[in-house]
Short mmCIF file of C-alpha atoms in Angstrom, two decimals:
data_model
loop_
_atom_site.label_atom_id
_atom_site.label_comp_id
_atom_site.label_asym_id
_atom_site.label_seq_id
_atom_site.Cartn_x
_atom_site.Cartn_y
_atom_site.Cartn_z
CA MET G 1 -23.01 -1.27 47.70
CA SER G 2 -20.97 -3.30 44.72
CA ARG G 3 -18.51 -1.48 42.65
CA PHE G 4 -18.11 -2.04 39.06
CA ARG G 5 -14.65 -1.87 37.63
CA THR G 6 -13.45 -1.55 34.19
CA PRO G 7 -10.93 -4.34 33.76
CA PRO G 8 -7.71 -3.42 32.70
CA PRO G 9 -7.03 -3.25 28.75
CA GLY G 10 -4.94 -6.17 27.79
CA VAL G 11 -1.82 -6.49 25.78
CA PRO G 12 -3.28 -6.32 22.17
CA ALA G 13 -5.38 -3.07 23.51
CA ILE G 14 -2.29 -1.38 24.56
CA LEU G 15 0.16 -2.10 21.49
CA ALA G 16 -3.00 -1.10 19.41
CA ALA G 17 -3.27 2.15 20.89
CA ALA G 18 0.66 2.54 20.80
CA ALA G 19 0.73 1.74 17.34
CA PHE G 20 -2.00 4.41 16.29
CA ALA G 21 -0.40 6.95 18.08
CA VAL G 22 3.06 6.28 16.41
CA TRP G 23 1.78 5.87 12.86
CA LEU G 24 -0.75 9.04 13.09
CA GLY G 25 1.41 11.01 14.72
CA ALA G 26 4.39 10.42 12.54
CA ALA G 27 2.24 10.99 9.54
CA LEU G 28 1.19 14.05 10.80
CA LEU G 29 4.84 15.50 11.24
CA PRO G 30 5.53 18.47 9.05
CA TYR G 31 8.48 17.13 7.22
CA TYR G 32 6.36 15.78 4.12
CA GLY G 33 3.29 16.11 2.45
CA PHE G 34 1.00 13.84 0.55
CA PHE G 35 2.25 11.01 -1.18
CA ILE G 36 1.75 10.75 -4.91
CA ASP G 37 -0.63 8.12 -4.85
CA GLU G 38 -2.76 9.60 -2.31
CA LEU G 39 -3.12 12.76 -4.82
CA TYR G 40 -4.90 9.85 -7.23
CA TYR G 41 -6.90 8.24 -5.01
CA VAL G 42 -8.49 11.34 -3.88
CA ALA G 43 -9.24 11.92 -7.34
CA CYS G 44 -10.92 8.55 -7.81
CA SER G 45 -12.67 9.21 -4.72
CA SER G 46 -14.34 12.06 -6.38
CA ARG G 47 -15.62 9.40 -9.14
CA LEU G 48 -17.12 6.55 -7.46
CA ASP G 49 -17.15 3.36 -9.44
CA TRP G 50 -17.02 -0.18 -9.13
CA GLY G 51 -13.80 -0.28 -10.36
CA TYR G 52 -10.48 1.59 -11.14
CA VAL G 53 -7.38 0.64 -13.57
CA ASP G 54 -5.27 -0.03 -10.94
CA HIS G 55 -7.33 -1.19 -8.16
CA PRO G 56 -10.87 -2.32 -6.58
CA PRO G 57 -13.25 0.10 -5.22
CA LEU G 58 -13.53 -0.55 -1.75
CA SER G 59 -10.43 1.19 -0.20
CA ILE G 60 -12.10 4.24 -2.73
CA LEU G 61 -15.45 4.26 -1.09
CA LEU G 62 -13.73 3.97 2.33
CA LEU G 63 -11.68 7.16 1.43
CA ARG G 64 -14.73 8.90 0.20
CA PHE G 65 -16.32 8.49 3.35
CA SER G 66 -13.55 10.15 5.28
CA ARG G 67 -13.48 12.89 3.58
CA GLU G 68 -16.89 13.78 3.94
CA ILE G 69 -16.55 13.03 7.59
CA LEU G 70 -13.08 14.78 8.38
CA GLY G 71 -12.82 16.85 5.92
CA GLU G 72 -9.95 17.75 3.01
CA GLY G 73 -6.50 17.80 5.05
CA ARG G 74 -4.22 14.87 5.89
CA LEU G 75 -5.87 13.63 8.81
CA ALA G 76 -8.81 12.24 6.23
CA LEU G 77 -6.08 10.32 4.84
CA ARG G 78 -3.60 9.26 7.53
CA LEU G 79 -6.02 8.63 10.32
CA PRO G 80 -8.07 5.50 8.45
CA ALA G 81 -4.21 4.16 7.64
CA ALA G 82 -3.39 4.39 11.17
CA LEU G 83 -6.45 2.81 12.26
CA ALA G 84 -6.04 -0.09 9.83
CA GLY G 85 -2.44 -0.47 11.13
CA ALA G 86 -3.66 -0.38 14.89
CA LEU G 87 -6.40 -3.17 13.97
CA THR G 88 -3.76 -5.23 12.19
CA VAL G 89 -1.26 -4.86 15.52
CA TRP G 90 -4.45 -5.84 18.06
CA LEU G 91 -5.21 -9.03 15.81
CA THR G 92 -2.01 -10.12 15.34
CA ALA G 93 -1.58 -10.18 19.15
CA ARG G 94 -5.01 -11.92 19.64
CA LEU G 95 -4.22 -14.34 17.05
CA ALA G 96 -0.75 -14.91 19.46
CA ARG G 97 -3.16 -15.11 22.51
CA ARG G 98 -5.26 -17.98 20.63
CA LEU G 99 -2.04 -20.04 19.42
CA GLY G 100 -0.89 -20.64 23.19
CA ALA G 101 0.89 -17.08 23.68
CA ARG G 102 0.71 -15.15 27.33
CA GLY G 103 1.51 -11.53 27.66
CA LEU G 104 5.04 -11.74 26.56
CA GLY G 105 4.13 -13.41 23.05
CA GLN G 106 1.27 -11.13 22.66
CA GLY G 107 3.71 -8.33 23.11
CA ILE G 108 6.33 -9.87 21.28
CA ALA G 109 3.94 -10.55 18.12
CA GLY G 110 2.19 -7.08 18.15
CA GLY G 111 5.57 -5.27 18.62
CA ALA G 112 7.28 -7.15 15.77
CA VAL G 113 4.64 -5.42 13.32
CA LEU G 114 5.26 -2.04 15.30
CA ALA G 115 9.10 -2.56 14.98
CA ALA G 116 8.92 -3.54 10.95
CA PRO G 117 9.94 -0.59 8.81
CA ILE G 118 7.49 -1.66 5.70
CA PHE G 119 4.15 -1.26 7.97
CA GLY G 120 4.87 2.21 9.20
CA VAL G 121 5.00 2.55 5.51
CA LEU G 122 2.07 0.79 4.66
CA PHE G 123 0.00 2.32 7.58
CA GLY G 124 1.54 5.99 6.85
CA PHE G 125 -0.42 7.18 4.17
CA TYR G 126 -3.71 6.25 2.61
CA SER G 127 -3.75 3.29 0.11
CA MET G 128 -5.44 -0.04 -0.36
CA ASN G 129 -2.10 -1.38 0.89
CA ALA G 130 -2.92 0.01 4.45
CA LEU G 131 -6.15 -2.40 4.42
CA GLU G 132 -4.10 -5.55 2.96
CA PRO G 133 -2.66 -6.55 5.86
CA LEU G 134 -5.83 -6.80 8.01
CA VAL G 135 -7.82 -8.44 5.18
CA TRP G 136 -4.89 -11.23 4.98
CA LEU G 137 -4.45 -11.69 8.63
CA ALA G 138 -8.29 -11.97 9.28
CA SER G 139 -8.26 -14.70 6.59
CA ALA G 140 -5.22 -16.06 8.10
CA ALA G 141 -7.33 -16.15 11.72
CA ILE G 142 -10.54 -17.79 10.48
CA LEU G 143 -8.59 -20.34 9.10
CA VAL G 144 -6.96 -21.09 12.11
CA GLU G 145 -10.08 -21.27 13.87
CA ILE G 146 -11.40 -23.56 11.36
CA GLU G 147 -8.87 -26.04 12.33
CA MET G 148 -8.91 -25.56 16.40
CA ARG G 149 -12.51 -25.56 16.52
CA ASN G 150 -12.68 -28.34 13.92
CA GLU G 151 -16.19 -25.98 12.28
CA PRO G 152 -15.38 -25.98 8.52
CA ARG G 153 -18.75 -23.82 8.41
CA LEU G 154 -16.34 -21.21 8.98
CA TRP G 155 -15.33 -21.48 5.72
CA LEU G 156 -18.58 -18.82 4.93
CA LEU G 157 -16.90 -16.56 6.89
CA PHE G 158 -13.85 -16.82 5.22
CA GLY G 159 -14.97 -16.67 1.84
CA ALA G 160 -16.80 -13.25 2.83
CA VAL G 161 -13.56 -12.13 4.44
CA ALA G 162 -11.84 -13.00 1.13
CA GLY G 163 -14.60 -11.42 -1.56
CA ILE G 164 -14.32 -8.09 1.05
CA GLY G 165 -10.45 -8.30 0.38
CA LEU G 166 -10.98 -8.63 -3.26
CA GLU G 167 -12.72 -5.52 -3.68
CA ASN G 168 -10.07 -3.81 -1.88
CA LYS G 169 -7.57 -5.45 -3.80
CA HIS G 170 -6.55 -8.24 -6.35
CA THR G 171 -3.80 -9.56 -5.00
CA VAL G 172 -6.10 -11.67 -2.14
CA VAL G 173 -5.85 -13.93 -5.37
CA LEU G 174 -2.31 -14.45 -4.63
CA PHE G 175 -3.16 -15.41 -0.68
CA ALA G 176 -6.01 -17.67 -2.39
CA ALA G 177 -3.36 -19.69 -4.60
CA GLY G 178 -0.87 -20.05 -1.49
CA LEU G 179 -3.53 -21.69 0.32
CA ALA G 180 -4.64 -23.66 -2.63
CA ALA G 181 -1.03 -24.82 -2.69
CA GLY G 182 -0.88 -25.46 1.24
CA LEU G 183 -4.49 -27.29 0.86
CA LEU G 184 -3.37 -29.70 -1.71
CA LEU G 185 0.56 -30.50 -0.07
CA THR G 186 -1.21 -31.46 3.61
CA PRO G 187 -3.73 -33.23 5.09
CA ALA G 188 -5.74 -30.31 5.16
CA ARG G 189 -7.22 -31.10 1.97
CA ARG G 190 -10.09 -32.83 3.47
CA HIS G 191 -11.62 -29.64 3.10
CA LEU G 192 -11.95 -29.87 -0.55
CA ALA G 193 -14.19 -32.79 -0.38
CA GLY G 194 -16.30 -30.37 2.03
CA ARG G 195 -19.05 -28.34 0.52
CA TRP G 196 -18.59 -25.74 2.98
CA LEU G 197 -15.37 -24.54 1.35
CA TRP G 198 -16.77 -24.09 -1.77
CA LEU G 199 -19.95 -22.70 -0.47
CA GLY G 200 -16.94 -19.84 0.54
CA ALA G 201 -15.40 -19.48 -2.71
CA GLY G 202 -18.73 -18.79 -3.99
CA ILE G 203 -19.57 -15.90 -1.66
CA ALA G 204 -16.02 -14.70 -2.33
CA ALA G 205 -16.78 -14.51 -6.16
CA LEU G 206 -20.08 -13.25 -5.28
CA LEU G 207 -18.82 -10.27 -3.54
CA ALA G 208 -16.02 -10.04 -6.20
CA ALA G 209 -18.36 -10.02 -9.20
CA PRO G 210 -19.18 -6.30 -9.26
CA ASN G 211 -15.54 -5.40 -9.96
CA VAL G 212 -15.15 -8.10 -12.50
CA LEU G 213 -18.25 -6.59 -14.68
CA TRP G 214 -16.72 -3.78 -14.51
CA GLN G 215 -13.31 -5.29 -15.64
CA VAL G 216 -15.14 -7.22 -18.27
CA ALA G 217 -17.06 -3.84 -19.76
CA HIS G 218 -14.08 -1.71 -19.33
CA GLY G 219 -11.96 -4.40 -21.37
CA TRP G 220 -10.04 -6.00 -18.56
CA PRO G 221 -7.87 -2.64 -17.94
CA SER G 222 -6.39 -3.88 -14.58
CA LEU G 223 -4.87 -7.06 -16.51
CA GLU G 224 -3.50 -4.59 -18.62
CA PHE G 225 -2.04 -2.64 -15.79
CA TYR G 226 -0.20 -5.50 -14.08
CA ARG G 227 1.56 -6.79 -17.20
CA ASN G 228 2.49 -3.20 -17.66
CA ALA G 229 3.87 -2.75 -14.30
CA ASP G 230 5.61 -6.16 -14.53
CA LEU G 231 7.50 -5.36 -17.82
CA TYR G 232 8.47 -1.54 -17.51
CA LYS G 233 8.56 -1.48 -13.88
CA ASN G 234 9.75 -4.16 -11.72
CA VAL G 235 13.65 -4.16 -11.13
CA ARG G 236 14.71 -7.92 -11.85
CA THR G 237 16.27 -8.76 -8.56
CA PRO G 238 18.63 -11.58 -7.65
CA PRO G 239 16.96 -14.23 -5.35
CA LEU G 240 19.27 -13.36 -2.38
CA GLU G 241 18.49 -10.01 -2.41
CA VAL G 242 15.15 -10.23 -2.70
CA LEU G 243 15.70 -12.56 0.48
CA PHE G 244 17.83 -9.69 2.04
CA GLN G 245 15.02 -7.32 1.35
CA GLN G 246 12.52 -9.52 3.20
CA ILE G 247 14.81 -9.44 6.28
CA LEU G 248 15.44 -5.90 5.88
CA VAL G 249 11.89 -4.42 5.23
CA THR G 250 10.45 -6.65 8.46
CA SER G 251 13.59 -6.11 10.40
CA PRO G 252 16.26 -8.16 11.05
CA GLY G 253 15.53 -7.75 14.79
CA ALA G 254 12.01 -9.75 13.74
CA LEU G 255 13.88 -12.53 11.83
CA PRO G 256 13.99 -14.89 14.79
CA VAL G 257 10.32 -14.28 15.49
CA TRP G 258 8.90 -15.28 12.13
CA ILE G 259 11.36 -17.86 12.11
CA ALA G 260 9.91 -19.51 15.01
CA GLY G 261 6.52 -18.58 13.64
CA LEU G 262 7.18 -20.70 10.53
CA TRP G 263 8.55 -23.41 12.85
CA LEU G 264 5.16 -23.29 14.71
CA LEU G 265 2.82 -23.76 11.98
CA TRP G 266 4.89 -26.61 9.98
CA SER G 267 5.63 -28.94 13.07
CA ARG G 268 2.80 -27.97 15.43
CA ARG G 269 2.01 -31.38 17.26
CA ASP G 270 -1.09 -30.95 19.45
CA GLY G 271 -3.53 -32.42 16.94
CA ILE G 272 -3.98 -28.89 15.15
CA LEU G 273 -2.86 -29.37 11.78
CA LEU G 274 -2.01 -25.87 10.48
CA ARG G 275 1.05 -26.70 8.12
CA HIS G 276 -1.10 -25.48 5.24
CA LEU G 277 -0.77 -21.79 6.43
CA ALA G 278 2.87 -22.04 6.51
CA TRP G 279 2.51 -23.03 2.86
CA ILE G 280 0.85 -20.09 2.12
CA TYR G 281 4.05 -18.05 3.20
CA LEU G 282 6.34 -20.80 1.45
CA ALA G 283 4.45 -19.90 -1.62
CA LEU G 284 4.38 -16.69 -1.77
CA LEU G 285 8.06 -16.00 -0.99
CA GLY G 286 8.57 -18.75 -4.01
CA LEU G 287 6.99 -16.35 -6.39
CA MET G 288 8.96 -13.43 -5.14
CA LEU G 289 12.27 -15.62 -5.74
CA VAL G 290 11.30 -17.08 -8.86
CA GLY G 291 10.12 -13.61 -10.23
CA GLN G 292 12.70 -11.73 -9.22
CA LYS G 293 10.59 -8.99 -7.78
CA SER G 294 11.94 -5.61 -6.65
CA ARG G 295 9.22 -4.79 -4.37
CA PRO G 296 9.54 -6.34 -0.75
CA ASP G 297 6.08 -4.90 0.11
CA ARG G 298 4.06 -7.42 -2.15
CA ILE G 299 4.35 -9.81 0.42
CA ALA G 300 4.40 -8.04 3.50
CA ALA G 301 0.78 -8.85 4.47
CA ILE G 302 1.66 -12.46 5.20
CA TYR G 303 3.94 -11.44 7.78
CA PRO G 304 1.79 -10.58 10.81
CA LEU G 305 0.41 -14.14 10.61
CA LEU G 306 4.08 -15.49 11.13
CA PHE G 307 4.82 -13.01 14.04
CA ALA G 308 1.60 -13.64 15.70
CA ALA G 309 2.66 -18.25 15.61
CA GLY G 310 6.41 -16.95 16.39
CA GLY G 311 5.04 -14.55 19.28
CA ALA G 312 3.17 -18.02 20.84
CA ALA G 313 6.18 -20.28 19.84
CA LEU G 314 9.03 -17.84 21.62
CA ASP G 315 6.41 -17.63 24.74
CA VAL G 316 6.24 -21.02 25.16
CA ALA G 317 9.68 -21.96 24.78
CA ALA G 318 10.49 -18.72 27.32
CA ARG G 319 8.81 -21.18 30.07
CA ALA G 320 11.51 -23.47 30.38
CA PRO G 321 14.02 -22.60 32.76
CA ARG G 322 16.90 -22.52 30.34
CA TRP G 323 15.16 -20.40 28.11
CA ARG G 324 13.95 -17.93 30.51
CA TRP G 325 16.59 -15.53 29.07
CA LEU G 326 14.48 -15.05 25.90
CA ARG G 327 11.59 -13.05 27.91
CA TRP G 328 13.82 -9.93 27.96
CA SER G 329 16.35 -10.57 24.95
CA VAL G 330 13.77 -11.06 22.03
CA PRO G 331 11.69 -7.63 23.39
CA ALA G 332 14.98 -5.63 23.51
CA TRP G 333 16.40 -7.14 20.26
CA LEU G 334 13.17 -6.47 18.59
CA ALA G 335 13.13 -2.48 20.14
CA ALA G 336 16.74 -2.18 19.34
CA TRP G 337 16.03 -3.01 15.73
CA GLY G 338 13.17 -0.97 15.59
CA LEU G 339 14.71 2.52 16.84
CA LEU G 340 17.35 1.90 14.55
CA LEU G 341 15.28 1.28 11.38
CA ALA G 342 12.56 3.39 12.56
CA PRO G 343 13.72 6.36 10.06
CA MET G 344 13.53 3.75 6.84
CA GLY G 345 9.53 3.69 7.73
CA LEU G 346 8.33 6.74 9.58
CA PRO G 347 8.76 10.24 8.40
CA VAL G 348 10.29 11.23 11.34
CA LEU G 349 13.64 13.15 9.68
CA PRO G 350 13.55 15.91 7.15
CA PRO G 351 15.08 14.88 4.00
CA GLU G 352 18.61 16.09 3.82
CA SER G 353 18.90 14.18 7.38
CA LEU G 354 17.19 11.02 5.79
CA ALA G 355 19.40 11.21 3.06
CA TRP G 356 22.25 10.90 5.28
CA TYR G 357 21.08 8.04 7.38
CA MET G 358 20.45 6.11 4.26
CA ARG G 359 23.83 6.62 2.85
CA LEU G 360 24.99 4.98 6.62
CA VAL G 361 22.52 2.11 6.34
CA GLY G 362 23.63 1.43 2.46
CA GLY G 363 21.30 3.46 0.42
CA ALA G 364 17.56 3.37 -0.93
CA PRO G 365 16.78 0.86 -2.91
CA GLN G 366 15.30 1.58 -6.45
CA MET G 367 12.22 -0.28 -6.29
CA GLU G 368 10.97 0.45 -10.09
CA ARG G 369 12.69 1.10 -13.40
CA GLY G 370 13.12 4.14 -15.75
CA GLU G 371 15.01 7.08 -15.67
CA GLY G 372 14.25 9.54 -12.78
CA LYS G 373 13.56 6.49 -10.14
CA ARG G 374 16.69 6.60 -8.13
CA THR G 375 16.79 8.78 -5.31
CA PRO G 376 18.95 9.56 -2.02
CA ILE G 377 15.40 8.92 -0.04
CA PRO G 378 13.63 6.19 -0.62
CA GLN G 379 10.51 6.65 -3.12
CA TYR G 380 8.00 6.57 -0.81
CA PHE G 381 9.47 9.68 1.02
CA ALA G 382 10.64 11.38 -2.14
CA ASP G 383 7.02 11.18 -3.87
CA ARG G 384 5.90 13.48 -1.11
CA LEU G 385 7.32 16.19 -1.39
CA GLY G 386 6.95 19.37 -3.88
CA TRP G 387 3.13 19.18 -4.58
CA GLU G 388 2.37 22.06 -3.20
CA ARG G 389 5.60 24.10 -4.58
CA LEU G 390 3.93 22.45 -8.20
CA VAL G 391 0.77 24.11 -7.72
CA ASP G 392 2.26 27.60 -6.87
CA ASP G 393 4.06 27.23 -10.43
CA VAL G 394 1.24 26.25 -12.04
CA ALA G 395 -0.55 29.40 -10.93
CA ALA G 396 2.07 31.10 -11.55
CA ALA G 397 1.66 30.06 -15.19
CA VAL G 398 -1.77 30.59 -15.14
CA GLU G 399 -1.96 33.89 -14.12
CA THR G 400 0.06 35.00 -17.36
CA LEU G 401 -2.67 34.50 -19.49
CA PRO G 402 -5.54 36.90 -20.09
CA ALA G 403 -8.89 36.24 -18.30
CA ALA G 404 -10.53 34.91 -21.30
CA ASP G 405 -7.67 32.18 -21.78
CA ARG G 406 -8.16 31.45 -18.06
CA ARG G 407 -11.60 30.19 -18.25
CA ARG G 408 -11.24 27.86 -21.05
CA ALA G 409 -7.78 26.58 -20.42
CA VAL G 410 -7.01 22.76 -19.40
CA VAL G 411 -3.54 21.49 -17.43
CA PHE G 412 -2.24 18.21 -19.18
CA ALA G 413 0.22 16.11 -17.10
CA GLN G 414 2.28 13.29 -17.97
CA ALA G 415 1.22 11.39 -14.63
CA TYR G 416 -1.50 10.94 -12.18
CA GLY G 417 0.93 12.73 -9.47
CA PRO G 418 0.88 16.20 -10.80
CA ALA G 419 -2.33 15.71 -12.57
CA GLY G 420 -3.96 15.19 -8.83
CA ALA G 421 -2.00 17.46 -7.46
CA VAL G 422 -3.37 20.28 -9.69
CA GLU G 423 -6.96 18.93 -9.52
CA TRP G 424 -7.55 18.79 -5.37
CA LEU G 425 -4.55 20.87 -3.96
CA GLY G 426 -5.27 23.49 -6.94
CA ARG G 427 -8.88 23.74 -6.52
CA LYS G 428 -8.91 26.21 -3.81
CA ARG G 429 -6.48 28.62 -5.98
CA GLY G 430 -8.99 28.26 -8.93
CA LEU G 431 -6.84 26.48 -11.18
CA PRO G 432 -8.09 24.83 -14.45
CA PRO G 433 -9.11 21.02 -14.85
CA ALA G 434 -6.36 18.56 -15.07
CA TYR G 435 -5.88 15.73 -17.57
CA THR G 436 -3.69 12.94 -18.24
CA GLY G 437 -3.57 9.56 -20.14
CA GLN G 438 -2.41 7.58 -16.73
CA ASN G 439 -4.40 4.87 -15.21
CA SER G 440 -8.30 6.01 -14.52
CA TYR G 441 -7.34 9.48 -15.46
CA PHE G 442 -7.30 8.06 -19.19
CA LEU G 443 -10.83 5.97 -18.49
CA TRP G 444 -12.40 9.89 -17.12
CA GLY G 445 -11.88 10.89 -20.41
CA PRO G 446 -10.40 13.93 -22.19
CA PRO G 447 -11.31 18.12 -21.93
CA PRO G 448 -14.22 18.52 -24.01
CA ASP G 449 -13.02 20.46 -27.55
CA PRO G 450 -12.31 22.87 -28.55
CA VAL G 451 -9.55 23.08 -26.08
CA ASP G 452 -7.61 26.26 -27.28
CA VAL G 453 -4.93 26.55 -24.45
CA ALA G 454 -3.12 24.22 -22.44
CA ILE G 455 -0.70 24.32 -19.31
CA VAL G 456 1.52 21.60 -20.24
CA LEU G 457 3.65 20.00 -17.29
CA GLY G 458 6.92 17.93 -18.45
CA ASP G 459 6.70 17.46 -21.86
CA ASP G 460 9.61 18.14 -24.67
CA GLU G 461 9.78 20.74 -27.40
CA ARG G 462 9.61 18.23 -30.25
CA ARG G 463 6.42 16.79 -28.81
CA LEU G 464 4.86 19.97 -28.53
CA ALA G 465 5.93 21.11 -31.86
CA GLU G 466 4.14 17.94 -32.97
CA LEU G 467 0.61 18.77 -31.03
CA PHE G 468 0.39 22.66 -31.10
CA GLU G 469 0.58 25.77 -33.38
CA GLU G 470 2.30 27.48 -30.50
CA PHE G 471 3.91 26.95 -27.59
CA GLU G 472 6.20 28.78 -25.14
CA LEU G 473 7.92 28.10 -21.74
CA ALA G 474 6.61 29.32 -18.52
CA GLY G 475 8.82 28.04 -15.94
CA ILE G 476 10.70 25.44 -14.28
CA HIS G 477 9.04 23.25 -11.87
CA GLU G 478 11.91 22.36 -8.99
CA CYS G 479 11.21 20.15 -6.01
CA GLY G 480 14.28 19.46 -4.10
CA SER G 481 14.36 16.08 -2.72
CA CYS G 482 11.37 14.78 -4.59
CA MET G 483 11.58 11.67 -7.55
CA PRO G 484 14.05 13.44 -10.08
CA TRP G 485 11.54 12.83 -12.97
CA ARG G 486 9.57 15.59 -11.74
CA ASN G 487 12.44 17.97 -10.63
CA GLN G 488 13.60 20.41 -13.09
CA MET G 489 9.83 19.61 -14.65
CA PRO G 490 8.94 22.57 -17.71
CA ILE G 491 5.89 24.21 -17.71
CA TRP G 492 4.52 25.23 -20.80
CA ILE G 493 1.43 27.59 -22.41
CA ALA G 494 0.57 25.64 -25.50
CA ARG G 495 -2.25 26.83 -27.99
CA HIS G 496 -4.01 25.86 -30.74
CA PRO G 497 -3.77 21.84 -31.30
CA LYS G 498 -3.25 20.87 -34.69
CA VAL G 499 -5.53 17.94 -34.18
CA PRO G 500 -9.07 17.65 -32.04
CA ILE G 501 -7.71 16.60 -28.49
CA ALA G 502 -10.71 14.06 -28.49
CA LYS G 503 -8.44 12.50 -31.60
CA LEU G 504 -5.24 12.38 -30.07
CA TRP G 505 -6.69 10.88 -26.60
CA PRO G 506 -6.16 7.27 -27.57
CA SER G 507 -2.61 7.96 -28.25
CA VAL G 508 -1.90 9.33 -24.54
CA LYS G 509 -3.13 6.24 -22.50
CA HIS G 510 -0.74 4.50 -20.32
CA TYR G 511 -1.27 1.64 -17.43
CA GLU G 512 1.42 1.70 -15.02
#
């Protein structure tokens, strides 16, 4: 009687499982809570639409599904992010195999993703950024297949993936711009003369149309958001520091991997022309250098492509007798740097220990301009602290109100994080509805008039005197190692607005 045996899992599957376990396990550790943006995205997922001020709808729709299935805890947000990361690792290793890597090269490629601090951050909490590397890598893998199979009809599939990506995050446009440069500057320009590329572009445009129509209907709010972010949030960063940050967040251990990958894409000599893929990275890096961008994560999604190509290049090199030392030195180098920099990307240290670690490695970079934006620990950790305490403090203020005032009170916040915390985490406490003028909260509108009693978070006495007949300090919110702009936040009880809130609402809008 014949016996059927399940084939052993390959390197891509093993690496993906390991990455999923690491990222999800770290994300569920008790040191940190929900990230500020997660609170806002939950609010968005309670108001499904074809668009939002600062992002398209796809990631929000997926979050709604996750909440419906997994409930309202951290797992509903962290599991999809870790799963997207695992799929990215799997596809990176698979692409390395497609480019000629055996087990060693596949392990190097997938291991480089796992070892990079930036991917520990991106896959450690829920956002559209967790899906972006997978979209970009899938798009790049299709471009590789177009050349290796000489199959231009795959441009249709590329268009479908790009269109779906545009419904996740508008930065697919940057990938497309880099690709356009690569096509124009290399022999791959032959595709511009065929119909398949343009049909694929049509598919992408069709899939992106719902969000574009939403943008038109709402006055192109995302363009205003991106303009404000560049004007008021970006810290102008010298080109050398931009380059240093790219090396740091992707891990110095991975530097030889992606350099080898860039070289392979640029110089492959077996008749398969992939130089236009190298141009995608070079164009994106050029934009970062010229624009002096302070956010190294802006082009992080392109690195899995370079890791895949680098894994293939190093694998082939290690087959030569004189380069055999690469078989152990590259994995060891990657692992050593991955362990050394793990606390930079994974929430494995409590805030006090993390602050000590960050001082040891040179301090936490300031990623955004503005008062209260510099912290001893990275912003992506500091903004996971203090939310439950804020809800407690707001609840304490509400409890001082007479029963009649509680029923008609509202909460006004300066930003979507506090508003989202009160709305979502405060729901089980019976807190009043929360409002803010930031991003999509502004489009969702003001509370219905009349508003007689408001809990105001973070405003100053001068502003309150302009808006309300009466106000009193109800408490001071403290959140330890959180972002400084939230620490020592006053909580006010204000009564009797001097002007109807609906009339004031246009003045509170801020897209950033």
